[in-house]
GROMACS .gro file of N, CA and C in nm:
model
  318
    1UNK      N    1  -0.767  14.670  -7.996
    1UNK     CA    2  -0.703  14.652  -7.868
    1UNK      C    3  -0.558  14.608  -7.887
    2UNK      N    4  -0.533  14.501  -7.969
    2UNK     CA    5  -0.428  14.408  -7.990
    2UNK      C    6  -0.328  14.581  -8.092
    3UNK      N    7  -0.375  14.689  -8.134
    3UNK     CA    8  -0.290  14.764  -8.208
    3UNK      C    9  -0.239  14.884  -8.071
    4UNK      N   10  -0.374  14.903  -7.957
    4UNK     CA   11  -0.271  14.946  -7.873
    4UNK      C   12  -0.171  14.938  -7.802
    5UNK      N   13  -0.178  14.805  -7.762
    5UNK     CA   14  -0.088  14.719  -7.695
    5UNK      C   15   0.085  14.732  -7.771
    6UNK      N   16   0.028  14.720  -7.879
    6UNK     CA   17   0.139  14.732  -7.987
    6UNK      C   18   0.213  14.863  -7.984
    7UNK      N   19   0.135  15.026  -7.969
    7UNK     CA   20   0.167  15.122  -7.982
    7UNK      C   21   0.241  15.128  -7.855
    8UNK      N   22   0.150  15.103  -7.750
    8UNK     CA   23   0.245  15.108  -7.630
    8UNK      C   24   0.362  15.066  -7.580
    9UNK      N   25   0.375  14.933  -7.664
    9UNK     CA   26   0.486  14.890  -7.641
    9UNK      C   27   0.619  14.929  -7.675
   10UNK      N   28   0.587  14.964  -7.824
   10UNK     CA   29   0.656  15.033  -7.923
   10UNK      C   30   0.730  15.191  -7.857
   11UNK      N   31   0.608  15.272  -7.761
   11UNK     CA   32   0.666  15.376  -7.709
   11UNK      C   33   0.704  15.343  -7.613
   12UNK      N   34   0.724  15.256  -7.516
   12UNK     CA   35   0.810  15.256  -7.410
   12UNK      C   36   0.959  15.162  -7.471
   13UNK      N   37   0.951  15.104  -7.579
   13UNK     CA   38   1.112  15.085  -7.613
   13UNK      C   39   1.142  15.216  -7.669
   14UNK      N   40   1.093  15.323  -7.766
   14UNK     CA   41   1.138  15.424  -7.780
   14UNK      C   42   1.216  15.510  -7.622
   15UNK      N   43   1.129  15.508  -7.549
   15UNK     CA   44   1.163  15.578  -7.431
   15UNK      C   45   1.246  15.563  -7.424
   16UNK      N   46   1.275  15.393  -7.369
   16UNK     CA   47   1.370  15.342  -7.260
   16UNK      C   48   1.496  15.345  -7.372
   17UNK      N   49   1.507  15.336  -7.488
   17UNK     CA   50   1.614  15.358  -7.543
   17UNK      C   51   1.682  15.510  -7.582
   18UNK      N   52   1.580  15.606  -7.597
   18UNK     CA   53   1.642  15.744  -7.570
   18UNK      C   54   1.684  15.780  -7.463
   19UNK      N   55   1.601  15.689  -7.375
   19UNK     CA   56   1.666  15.765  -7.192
   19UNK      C   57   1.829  15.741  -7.245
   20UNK      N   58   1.815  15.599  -7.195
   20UNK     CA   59   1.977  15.499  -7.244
   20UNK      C   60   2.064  15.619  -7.272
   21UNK      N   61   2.036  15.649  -7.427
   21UNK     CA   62   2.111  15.699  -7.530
   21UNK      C   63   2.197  15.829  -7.427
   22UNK      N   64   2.094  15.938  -7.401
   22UNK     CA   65   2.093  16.026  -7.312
   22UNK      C   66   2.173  16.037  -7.235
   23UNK      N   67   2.162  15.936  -7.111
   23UNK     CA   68   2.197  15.862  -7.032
   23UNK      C   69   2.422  15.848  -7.028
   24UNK      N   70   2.378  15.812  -7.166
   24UNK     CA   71   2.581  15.749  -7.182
   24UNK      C   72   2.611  15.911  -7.219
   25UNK      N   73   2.517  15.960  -7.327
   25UNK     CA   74   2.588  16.116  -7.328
   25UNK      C   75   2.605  16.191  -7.242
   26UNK      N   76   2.528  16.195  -7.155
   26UNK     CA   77   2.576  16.300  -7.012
   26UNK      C   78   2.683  16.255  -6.931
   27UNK      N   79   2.711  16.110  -6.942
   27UNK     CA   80   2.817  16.065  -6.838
   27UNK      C   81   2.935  16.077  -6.939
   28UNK      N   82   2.946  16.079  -7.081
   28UNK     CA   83   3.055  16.149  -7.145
   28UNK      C   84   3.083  16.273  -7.135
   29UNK      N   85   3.036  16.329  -7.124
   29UNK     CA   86   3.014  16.512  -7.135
   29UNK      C   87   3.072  16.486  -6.993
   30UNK      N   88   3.008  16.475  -6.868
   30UNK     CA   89   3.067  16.486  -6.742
   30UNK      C   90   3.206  16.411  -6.736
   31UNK      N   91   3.258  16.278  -6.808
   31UNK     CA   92   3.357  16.251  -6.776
   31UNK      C   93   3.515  16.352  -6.841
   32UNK      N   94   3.442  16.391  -6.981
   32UNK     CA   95   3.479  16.489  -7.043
   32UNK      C   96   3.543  16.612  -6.954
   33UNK      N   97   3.476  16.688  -6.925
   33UNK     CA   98   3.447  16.781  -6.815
   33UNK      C   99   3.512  16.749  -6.703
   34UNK      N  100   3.533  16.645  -6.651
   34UNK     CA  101   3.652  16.614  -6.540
   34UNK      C  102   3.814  16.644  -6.607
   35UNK      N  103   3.817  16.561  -6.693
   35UNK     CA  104   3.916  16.522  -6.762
   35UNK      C  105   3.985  16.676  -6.798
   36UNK      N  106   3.876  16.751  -6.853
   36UNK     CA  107   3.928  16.924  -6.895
   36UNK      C  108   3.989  16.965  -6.765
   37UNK      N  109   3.924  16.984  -6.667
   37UNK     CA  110   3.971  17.027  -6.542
   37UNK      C  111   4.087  16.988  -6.518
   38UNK      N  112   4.179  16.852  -6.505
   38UNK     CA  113   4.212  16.761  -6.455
   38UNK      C  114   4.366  16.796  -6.530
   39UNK      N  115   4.340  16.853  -6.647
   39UNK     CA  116   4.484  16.912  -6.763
   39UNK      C  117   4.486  17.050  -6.732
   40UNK      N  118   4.355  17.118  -6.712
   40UNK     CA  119   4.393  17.228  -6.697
   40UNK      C  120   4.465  17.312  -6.543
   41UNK      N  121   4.447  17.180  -6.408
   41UNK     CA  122   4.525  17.191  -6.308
   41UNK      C  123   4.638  17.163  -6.333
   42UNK      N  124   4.647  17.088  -6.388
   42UNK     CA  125   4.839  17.049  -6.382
   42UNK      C  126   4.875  17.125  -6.513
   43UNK      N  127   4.864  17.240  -6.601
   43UNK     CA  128   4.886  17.324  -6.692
   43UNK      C  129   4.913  17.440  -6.544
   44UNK      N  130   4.803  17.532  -6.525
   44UNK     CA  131   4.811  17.621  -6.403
   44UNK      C  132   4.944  17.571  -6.285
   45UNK      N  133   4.970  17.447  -6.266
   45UNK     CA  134   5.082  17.371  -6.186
   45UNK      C  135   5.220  17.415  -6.218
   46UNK      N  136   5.215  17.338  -6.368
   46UNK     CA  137   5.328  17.384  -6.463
   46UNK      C  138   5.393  17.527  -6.481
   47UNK      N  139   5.295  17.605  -6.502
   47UNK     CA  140   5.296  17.749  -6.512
   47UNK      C  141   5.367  17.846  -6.368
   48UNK      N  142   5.281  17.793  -6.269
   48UNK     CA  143   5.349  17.827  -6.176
   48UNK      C  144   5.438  17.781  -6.123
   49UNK      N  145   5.528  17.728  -6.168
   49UNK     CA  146   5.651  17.630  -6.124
   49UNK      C  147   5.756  17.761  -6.212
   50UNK      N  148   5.735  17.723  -6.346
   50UNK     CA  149   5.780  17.762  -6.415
   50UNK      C  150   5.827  17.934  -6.362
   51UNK      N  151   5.696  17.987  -6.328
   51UNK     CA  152   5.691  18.154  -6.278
   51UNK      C  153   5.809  18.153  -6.138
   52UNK      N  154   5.733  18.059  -6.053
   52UNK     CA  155   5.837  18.067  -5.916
   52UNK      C  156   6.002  18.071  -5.972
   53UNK      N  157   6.008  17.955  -6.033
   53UNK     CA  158   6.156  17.897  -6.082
   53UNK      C  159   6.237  18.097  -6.175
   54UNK      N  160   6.189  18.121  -6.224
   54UNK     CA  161   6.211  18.219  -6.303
   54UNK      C  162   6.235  18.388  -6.203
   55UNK      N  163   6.134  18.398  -6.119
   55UNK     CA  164   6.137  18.484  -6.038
   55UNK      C  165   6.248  18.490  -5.932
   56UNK      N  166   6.307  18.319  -5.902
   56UNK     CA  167   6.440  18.264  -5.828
   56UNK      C  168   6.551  18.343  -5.899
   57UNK      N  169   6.497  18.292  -6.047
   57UNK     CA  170   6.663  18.258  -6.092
   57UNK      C  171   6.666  18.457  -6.141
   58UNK      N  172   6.590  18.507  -6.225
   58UNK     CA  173   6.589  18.649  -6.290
   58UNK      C  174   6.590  18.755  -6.148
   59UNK      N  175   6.473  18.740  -6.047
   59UNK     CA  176   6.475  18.851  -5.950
   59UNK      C  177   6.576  18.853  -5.843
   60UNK      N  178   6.550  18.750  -5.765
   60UNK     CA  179   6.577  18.715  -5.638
   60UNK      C  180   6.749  18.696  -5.714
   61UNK      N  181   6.795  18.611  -5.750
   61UNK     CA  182   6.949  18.592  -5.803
   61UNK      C  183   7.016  18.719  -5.877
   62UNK      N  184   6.915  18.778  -5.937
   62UNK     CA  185   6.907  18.868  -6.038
   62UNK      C  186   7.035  18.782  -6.155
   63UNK      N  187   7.003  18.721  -6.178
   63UNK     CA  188   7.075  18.686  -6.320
   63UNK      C  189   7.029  18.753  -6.444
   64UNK      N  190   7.121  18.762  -6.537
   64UNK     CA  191   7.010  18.833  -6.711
   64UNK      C  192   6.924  18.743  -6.761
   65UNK      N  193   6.831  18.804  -6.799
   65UNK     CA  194   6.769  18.735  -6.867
   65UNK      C  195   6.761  18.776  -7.029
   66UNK      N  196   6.748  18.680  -7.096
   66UNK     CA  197   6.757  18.710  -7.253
   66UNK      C  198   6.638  18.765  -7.301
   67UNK      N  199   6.618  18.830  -7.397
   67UNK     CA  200   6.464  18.895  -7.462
   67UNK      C  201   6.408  18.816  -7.502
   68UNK      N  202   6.457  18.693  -7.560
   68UNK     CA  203   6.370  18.564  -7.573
   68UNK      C  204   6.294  18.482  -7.421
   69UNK      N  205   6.422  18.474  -7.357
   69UNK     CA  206   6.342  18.444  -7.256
   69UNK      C  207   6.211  18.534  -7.188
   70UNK      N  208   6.260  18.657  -7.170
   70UNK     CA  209   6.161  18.764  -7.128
   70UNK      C  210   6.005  18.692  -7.181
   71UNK      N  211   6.029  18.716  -7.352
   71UNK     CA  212   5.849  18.693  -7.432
   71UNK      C  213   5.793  18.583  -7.386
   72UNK      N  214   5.932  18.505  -7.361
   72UNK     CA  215   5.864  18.346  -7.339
   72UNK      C  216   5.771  18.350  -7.199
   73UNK      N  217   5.828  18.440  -7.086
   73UNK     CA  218   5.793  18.447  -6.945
   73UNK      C  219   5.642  18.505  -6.976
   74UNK      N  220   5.643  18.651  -7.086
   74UNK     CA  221   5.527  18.712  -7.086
   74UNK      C  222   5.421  18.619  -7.084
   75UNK      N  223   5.450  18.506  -7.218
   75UNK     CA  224   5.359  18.409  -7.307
   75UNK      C  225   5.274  18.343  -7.169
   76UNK      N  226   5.376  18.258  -7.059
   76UNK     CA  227   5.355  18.184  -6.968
   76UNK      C  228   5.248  18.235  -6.873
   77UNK      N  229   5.319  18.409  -6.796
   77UNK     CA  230   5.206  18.432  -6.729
   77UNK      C  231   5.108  18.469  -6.765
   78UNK      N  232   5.071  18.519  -6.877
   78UNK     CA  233   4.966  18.527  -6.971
   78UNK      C  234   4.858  18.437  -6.976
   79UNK      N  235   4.915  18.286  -6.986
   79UNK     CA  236   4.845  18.192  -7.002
   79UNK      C  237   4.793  18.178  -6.890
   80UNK      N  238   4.893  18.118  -6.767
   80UNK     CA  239   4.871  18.161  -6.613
   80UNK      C  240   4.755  18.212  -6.592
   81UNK      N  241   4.744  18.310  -6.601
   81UNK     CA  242   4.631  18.421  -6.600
   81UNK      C  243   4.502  18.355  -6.658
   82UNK      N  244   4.495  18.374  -6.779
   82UNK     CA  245   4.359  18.315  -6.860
   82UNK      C  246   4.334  18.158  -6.823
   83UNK      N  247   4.453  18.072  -6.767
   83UNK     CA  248   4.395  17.935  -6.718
   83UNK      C  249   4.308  17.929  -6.585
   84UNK      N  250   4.334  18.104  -6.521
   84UNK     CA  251   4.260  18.109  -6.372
   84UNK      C  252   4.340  18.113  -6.264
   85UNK      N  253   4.488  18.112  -6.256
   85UNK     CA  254   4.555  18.147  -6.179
   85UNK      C  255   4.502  18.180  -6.064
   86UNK      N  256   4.511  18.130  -5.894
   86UNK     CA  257   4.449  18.230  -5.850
   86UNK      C  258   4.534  18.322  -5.739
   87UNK      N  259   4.603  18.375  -5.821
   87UNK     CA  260   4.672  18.520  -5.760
   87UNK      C  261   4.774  18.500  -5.701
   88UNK      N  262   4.817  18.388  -5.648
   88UNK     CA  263   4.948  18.376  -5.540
   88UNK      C  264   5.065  18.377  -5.632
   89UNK      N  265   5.065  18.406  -5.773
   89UNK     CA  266   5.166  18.433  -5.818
   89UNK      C  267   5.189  18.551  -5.901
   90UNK      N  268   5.098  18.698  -5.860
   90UNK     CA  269   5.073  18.805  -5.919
   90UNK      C  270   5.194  18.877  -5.873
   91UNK      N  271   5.263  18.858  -5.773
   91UNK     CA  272   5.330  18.937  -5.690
   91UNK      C  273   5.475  18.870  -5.794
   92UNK      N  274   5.454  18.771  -5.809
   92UNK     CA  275   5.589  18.699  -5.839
   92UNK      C  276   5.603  18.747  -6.056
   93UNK      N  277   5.462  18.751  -6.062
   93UNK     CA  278   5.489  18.772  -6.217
   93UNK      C  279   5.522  18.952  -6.226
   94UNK      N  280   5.440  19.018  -6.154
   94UNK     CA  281   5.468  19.148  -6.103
   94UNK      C  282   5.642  19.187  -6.153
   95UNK      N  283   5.715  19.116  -6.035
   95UNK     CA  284   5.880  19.124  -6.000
   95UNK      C  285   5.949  19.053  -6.135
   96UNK      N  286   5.838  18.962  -6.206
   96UNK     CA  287   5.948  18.882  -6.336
   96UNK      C  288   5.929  19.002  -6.397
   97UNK      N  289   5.812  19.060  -6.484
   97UNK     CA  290   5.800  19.131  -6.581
   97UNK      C  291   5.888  19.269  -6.535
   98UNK      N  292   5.869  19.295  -6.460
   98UNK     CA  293   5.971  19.460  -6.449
   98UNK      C  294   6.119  19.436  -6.459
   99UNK      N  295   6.162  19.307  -6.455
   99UNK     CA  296   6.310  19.287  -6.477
   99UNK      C  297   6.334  19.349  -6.671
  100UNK      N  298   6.425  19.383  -6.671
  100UNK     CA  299   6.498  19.451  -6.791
  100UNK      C  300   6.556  19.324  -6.862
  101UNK      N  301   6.503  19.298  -6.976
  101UNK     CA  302   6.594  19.195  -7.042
  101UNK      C  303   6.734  19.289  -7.126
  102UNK      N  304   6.805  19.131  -7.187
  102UNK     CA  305   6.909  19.251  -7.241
  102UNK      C  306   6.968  19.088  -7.340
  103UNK      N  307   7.075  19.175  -7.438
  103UNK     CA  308   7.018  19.095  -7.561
  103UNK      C  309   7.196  19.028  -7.558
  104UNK      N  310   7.181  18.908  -7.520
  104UNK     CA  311   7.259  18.824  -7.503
  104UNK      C  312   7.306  18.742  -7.602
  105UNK      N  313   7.469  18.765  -7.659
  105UNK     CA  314   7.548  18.803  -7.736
  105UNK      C  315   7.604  18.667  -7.727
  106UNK      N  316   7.656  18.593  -7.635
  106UNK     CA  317   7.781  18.466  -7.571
  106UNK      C  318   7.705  18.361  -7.669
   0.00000   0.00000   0.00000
């Protein structure tokens, strides 16, 4: 009797300490998981700042833009894109990319 008592006891600290364990890992993983989100909005933010600002200064102003700058724009909305963008700046990357770079000499 006195060895079940023992077993039982034994498995409910097992339990209650795997729950525990469990327990802190899921609320890491979820705090985790906020935190990803949380960089990857203000990345998508960045990006589209960056796109608007560029579409100002290259389309709408039509200033030159350099071929460096150009790849750099590609790189951006690129990323844009694969971070989930959602679309309100397709029109604007649209009008960056068809601008003509040109290879700036000064």
């Amino acid at each position: 009797m006195t060895e079940l008592v023992i077993e039982n006891g034994f498995a409910t600290v097992i339990t209650v300490l795997v729950s525990g364990a469990l327990g802190f890992f899921f609320s890491q993983a979820k705090r985790l998981g906020k935190r990803e989100r949380a960089e990857r909005e203000i990345l998508k933010a960045i990006a589209r700042k960056e796109i608007m600002d560029a579409h100002e200064r290259y389309v709408v102003k039509k200033e030159r833009m350099s071929v460096e700058r150009y790849h750099e724009m590609e790189r951006i909305c690129s990323a844009y894109t694969d971070l989930g963008g959602n679309g309100s700046a397709k029109p604007l990357i649209a009008d960056l990319l068809a601008v003509h770079p040109y290879v700036i000499t000064e």
